[in-house]
Each structure stands twice: as C-alpha cells, then as structure tokens.
Amino acid sequence: MWKIKNSLNNEILKYFILFSIYILSFLWLFESIFFKSLYKAQRINDIEYVSKTIIKNQFNPNFQDIINKSALDSSVCIEINDKNYSTLFNSSYYGKGCSKANDSTLKYKFDFIRSKKKNQTYEIENKKEGLKTIVYAIKLQNEKYAYISSSISPSSGIETLIRNQLIIMTIIIIILSFILAYYISNKISHPIKKMNEDAKSLAKGKYIDFTNDSKILELEELKDSLNYAKDELRKTEEYRKDLMANVSHDLKTPLTMIKAYAEMSTDLHANNKKKQKEDVNIIISEVDRLTLLVNDILTLSKIQSNIETLNKEEFDLIELTKDIIKNYSLLEETENYKFIINHNKDKILINADKQKINQVLYNLINNAINYTGEDNIVKININEDKETIKVEIIDTGKGIKKEDIPFIWDKYYKNKKEHKRNKIGTGLGLSIVKNILTVHNYEFGVNSKKNEGSNFYFIIKKEL
C-alpha cells in the first residue's frame, strides 16, 4: 500500500492542532461536567470560612459590621435568630438563594434548635426556580443561632460568562497553534532542509561542510555526524585515487619488464640459452611480484568487507615465525641479511587464525627488510608473561617521523610523496596488518625515533 509522506512542517502543524484539540476538549468537558461540583465545593468553603469569623467575633462590639462585610466579601446571606426563632439581625447582602422570613423552607430552623446540636448543614431546593441553597446553622453563645446560606447553583450569567470565555480561548489557542507550529516547523525544518541539500551535493562528490544555524542538540549532533561522514568519504576517495595510482604504477613496472625481457629473449637472445634462461627467471620473478600484489589487494578487500571469518586454531608462534624466516634464506646468502629471533620460552601457544597471523608476521618482516639500516639486521622478539604475549619486529633504519606515525597504516601512505618500488612486498602490507590485528582485537602499534629504527609490535591477551 502507498503511504502518504507529509513534510516536517505539516507534521508539526498536525500535532500542534491535535494537542490544541485535546486541551480544548478537556476544558469544555471540565466546564460541562465538573464546573457545578466545583462551584458547590467553593461555596461550602466560603460558608465555613464565614462561620469561623462569626464564632470568633460574636462578642465583638462591631459584630454587625463584621457580619455585613463577611457576607458581602463571600456573597453569602447571614441571619442571627434567638431561641424563639425571632430575627435579631440580617446581613445587608441579599443575593440570589438567600432565604426570606416567610419562606416555607424555614422549617430547618426549628429542626436545628430542637436538635441541640452545635452545627448542622441543610440543603434546600427551590423547584420552582430550579435553585439549590445550602444553609449552615451554628449555635452561638447566649442562646443565639446563626444561619449562613448561599446558592450552590451557578447563575446563568456566570455560566454564560465562562462559556463565552471558553469560546474566546478556543479561538485564541487555535490561532496560536497555527502561529507556533509555523514558527517551530520553520525553525526546525530549515536547517534540516539545508543539510539535506548539502547531503545531495555530497552524493555528487562535492565535499562541503554541513552547517546548523539552530541551537537544537539533535540537529547539532546530526551536523557533526554528517561532517564526520563527509570527511571519511573524502579520505576514502583520496585513498581510492592513491590506490589506483600506486597499483597502476606497481602493475605497469613488472608488466613493462616482462614485455622487455620477453622481447629480448626472442630477439636478442634467441640463440643464447643461458641468456634466455636469465630472461625467463626475471619474467618469473616479475610475475610473482604481480601475483603478490593481486593477492594483497584481494586479501585487504576481503578483510575490510568482512567476507573472511576467523578460523581459530592453536599453534606454536615460535615455530610459525621460524618457518617464515626460512623463506628469506636467499637474502641471507646473497645480501647478508641477519634475522635474529629472541624468545623467553621454547614454545608459545596461541589460539588465533594461523593463516592471518602468518600474513601479519610476513608483512611486518617484509617492512623491516625494506627499511632496516646498512647492517641489514632484523630482530624478532617474542615474549610471554602471565597475561600477554608480545611480538616485536625491529629494524635499524632511519625511523619514522612522529607526525607520520598515525598514518603509516593507511594504504600506500609511505609512497604518497614519492612512490618507491619495494624490495619485497606491495606497499599494502601495513594496511593488511592493521585490519587483521583489528579483527583479532589485538593491541598494536609502533615505537620509532628518527635515525634510531622502528619497533613494530602487537600484543596478544591470553584467554583466561
């Protein structure tokens, strides 16, 4: 089914109107159902307050003035009688619902005096006028009796006034809802629309900064997230371009050599088997370099895409390292490289993906071979303690600048200024190392100082 999608402005307006309707519905419901009950409760409170005033001031010389003022302030009727039901005093306020001397409902006076009670409440209904009156009778000193009465039926004038006020409030609230909804929706939607337009530009390759003019926390966080995504996309695009440029260079160089030596083998050395064999060996070497480059690119791609999973197994880290070093025997023989392995135990077992850890060691050793000093020494330290196993690959080269260290794990970072053809490897080694160690959740890093060599390390926490 199709769903209608409203704009943010319309959604905010809708919810404001709904909120206003709920508030107004409650007010009208309150006026219709609870108003009379609350009016009655208020009148009873006023009568009780006046009764306390009468009892407190019954011997006051200004008693009549106090009664008149209380009656006027509280809109009640006050009548003082003696024990013979004779009226001694009537308040000057005669509001609607006040009892008259000849009213047939005055029988409550006789009932109260005969009851001998100190106070009593009576509710009288005038069916002819449709009014209800509440009378509070209290016994005073010197056999005097006070009767405080008030209508508990709100007058039609009061009800009309309240209803008219509700109508005015309804109109005002609806108008204010429209105004506030328009203002708030524009306040919120404007920066969102702006960021949406910038996001569309980002999709087209325009890396502009996202801005937020409002002070809304969520929009500020959205702006920061979009700017972070923009920066990451820009880095990814730069890495992609660098990768393409460097891979193209690394592909072009061996392909050129393969072609050159193939032509030499067929043209210049057609009758010289020794030279042809040398040409073929160089071609094989360059093909191996191409294979290594392609494999490294595929490995890095699989790791970064989480296509490969960890196949953990228990194996001896010392034995694995020694097996890798055997592959460099040719360098030891022809270029006098020295590989020194130090370990505090003869056997150190770990539970990890053996093939991937092999790639880590292979790439770190390759890196050390390419950048070690003139002494051609590469040290591998493997030490185990109670909680961790630390692996270090150390060279004696020129070291790494402090400001460059955070970036050496990026693809081809070391070749950004000047592409360098490595003796061994493809320039993707450290990026592969970073991804594999991250997947294993191992701590890793490098300690390096200029002209003092570099110490690449990773730490394996034992599974307790």
XYZ file of C-alpha atoms in Angstrom, residues 133-334:
202
model
C -29.331 26.554 48.519
C -27.032 25.296 51.227
C -27.564 26.517 54.796
C -25.022 26.117 57.566
C -26.542 26.533 61.040
C -24.344 27.195 64.107
C -25.227 27.693 67.763
C -23.758 30.831 69.384
C -23.463 31.894 72.992
C -26.434 33.380 74.892
C -28.893 31.095 73.071
C -28.393 32.760 69.714
C -28.294 30.966 66.371
C -26.625 31.932 63.114
C -27.699 30.719 59.677
C -25.317 31.170 56.773
C -26.789 30.394 53.368
C -25.700 30.564 49.764
C -26.885 29.337 46.424
C -24.919 26.338 45.150
C -26.440 26.609 41.672
C -24.329 28.888 39.497
C -26.346 31.607 37.885
C -26.990 31.531 34.164
C -24.934 34.734 33.906
C -21.843 33.037 35.359
C -22.259 30.008 33.116
C -22.703 32.229 30.069
C -19.623 34.253 31.008
C -17.490 31.141 31.411
C -18.797 29.657 28.160
C -18.031 32.891 26.296
C -14.543 32.906 27.776
C -14.051 29.313 26.629
C -15.095 30.240 23.100
C -12.617 33.128 23.065
C -9.891 30.885 24.493
C -10.653 28.251 21.851
C -10.201 30.751 19.039
C -7.015 32.177 20.585
C -5.484 28.729 21.183
C -6.202 27.593 17.611
C -4.669 30.778 16.170
C -1.631 30.481 18.457
C -1.257 26.816 17.465
C -1.024 27.771 13.805
C 1.463 30.568 14.541
C 3.656 28.475 16.861
C 3.530 25.457 14.556
C 4.609 27.592 11.608
C 7.423 29.209 13.582
C 8.726 25.992 15.173
C 8.453 23.944 11.977
C 10.445 26.561 10.074
C 12.958 26.771 12.915
C 13.491 23.006 12.829
C 12.945 22.220 9.154
C 15.159 24.985 7.720
C 18.479 23.513 8.953
C 17.280 20.002 8.066
C 16.409 21.101 4.520
C 19.797 22.811 4.272
C 21.623 19.683 5.426
C 19.503 17.576 3.055
C 20.573 19.763 0.124
C 24.208 19.529 1.242
C 23.858 15.737 1.511
C 22.608 15.599 -2.095
C 25.645 17.641 -3.103
C 27.834 15.190 -1.192
C 26.366 12.343 -3.239
C 27.566 14.215 -6.346
C 31.114 14.427 -4.997
C 31.007 17.969 -3.568
C 32.604 17.776 -0.101
C 31.097 20.889 1.504
C 30.835 21.459 5.242
C 27.438 20.873 6.853
C 26.152 23.776 8.964
C 23.433 24.170 11.590
C 22.027 27.601 12.468
C 19.729 26.314 15.217
C 20.697 25.523 18.809
C 18.880 22.172 18.836
C 21.136 19.465 20.281
C 19.930 16.659 17.992
C 20.450 18.785 14.877
C 23.927 19.734 16.091
C 24.728 16.043 16.555
C 23.324 15.293 13.078
C 25.539 18.026 11.628
C 28.613 16.564 13.362
C 27.743 13.058 12.132
C 27.296 14.270 8.550
C 30.560 16.209 8.667
C 32.297 13.109 10.007
C 30.779 11.005 7.195
C 31.848 13.663 4.686
C 35.431 13.621 5.965
C 35.533 9.830 5.862
C 34.141 9.775 2.327
C 36.744 12.331 1.281
C 39.503 10.195 2.813
C 38.107 7.098 1.110
C 38.065 8.905 -2.221
C 41.654 10.062 -1.695
C 42.698 6.540 -0.737
C 40.935 5.167 -3.802
C 42.757 7.573 -6.085
C 46.076 6.863 -4.379
C 45.445 3.138 -4.557
C 44.616 3.311 -8.258
C 47.694 5.428 -8.957
C 50.060 3.237 -6.962
C 48.594 -0.075 -8.084
C 48.787 1.160 -11.672
C 52.444 2.005 -11.117
C 53.186 -1.360 -9.483
C 51.390 -3.183 -12.283
C 52.990 -1.158 -15.026
C 56.563 -1.688 -13.828
C 56.600 -5.528 -13.833
C 54.483 -5.669 -16.986
C 56.998 -3.415 -18.735
C 59.863 -5.594 -17.568
C 58.055 -8.784 -18.573
C 57.485 -7.390 -22.039
C 61.077 -6.113 -22.338
C 62.685 -9.388 -21.263
C 60.295 -11.402 -23.402
C 61.324 -9.338 -26.424
C 64.993 -9.675 -25.514
C 64.590 -13.426 -25.147
C 63.031 -13.782 -28.583
C 65.010 -11.126 -30.477
C 68.439 -10.608 -28.916
C 68.977 -13.884 -27.077
C 67.263 -16.272 -29.469
C 70.446 -18.324 -29.867
C 71.794 -17.880 -26.324
C 70.138 -20.380 -23.974
C 71.943 -19.042 -20.909
C 70.677 -15.510 -21.512
C 67.207 -16.819 -22.325
C 67.154 -18.670 -19.008
C 68.123 -15.461 -17.174
C 65.364 -13.596 -19.038
C 62.817 -16.250 -18.114
C 63.869 -16.136 -14.448
C 63.375 -12.358 -14.397
C 59.990 -12.760 -16.082
C 59.016 -15.378 -13.461
C 60.185 -13.036 -10.685
C 58.072 -10.190 -12.045
C 55.058 -12.483 -12.445
C 55.498 -13.500 -8.801
C 55.535 -9.815 -7.858
C 52.296 -9.277 -9.800
C 50.726 -12.306 -8.121
C 51.780 -10.967 -4.714
C 50.249 -7.568 -5.476
C 46.954 -9.045 -6.656
C 46.787 -11.374 -3.648
C 47.447 -8.493 -1.252
C 44.713 -6.391 -2.849
C 42.245 -9.294 -2.639
C 43.232 -10.033 0.961
C 42.789 -6.422 2.022
C 39.455 -6.182 0.224
C 38.127 -9.355 1.862
C 39.214 -8.297 5.345
C 37.742 -4.809 5.020
C 34.480 -6.215 3.650
C 34.267 -8.778 6.491
C 33.951 -11.531 3.893
C 36.526 -13.680 5.641
C 35.886 -15.021 9.112
C 38.443 -16.078 11.705
C 39.326 -19.777 11.655
C 40.947 -20.029 15.051
C 43.235 -22.877 15.997
C 46.004 -23.485 18.499
C 49.558 -23.293 17.134
C 53.133 -22.504 18.159
C 54.015 -18.875 17.414
C 57.781 -19.575 17.653
C 57.608 -22.368 15.101
C 55.468 -20.243 12.730
C 57.987 -17.380 12.909
C 60.947 -19.672 12.195
C 59.140 -21.157 9.182
C 58.626 -17.632 7.785
C 62.301 -16.745 8.293
C 63.326 -19.801 6.246
C 61.747 -18.133 3.192
C 64.375 -15.381 3.416
C 67.392 -17.673 3.230
C 68.229 -16.268 -0.206
C 68.507 -12.768 1.251
C 70.785 -14.105 3.987
C 73.041 -15.714 1.382
C 73.084 -13.024 -1.321
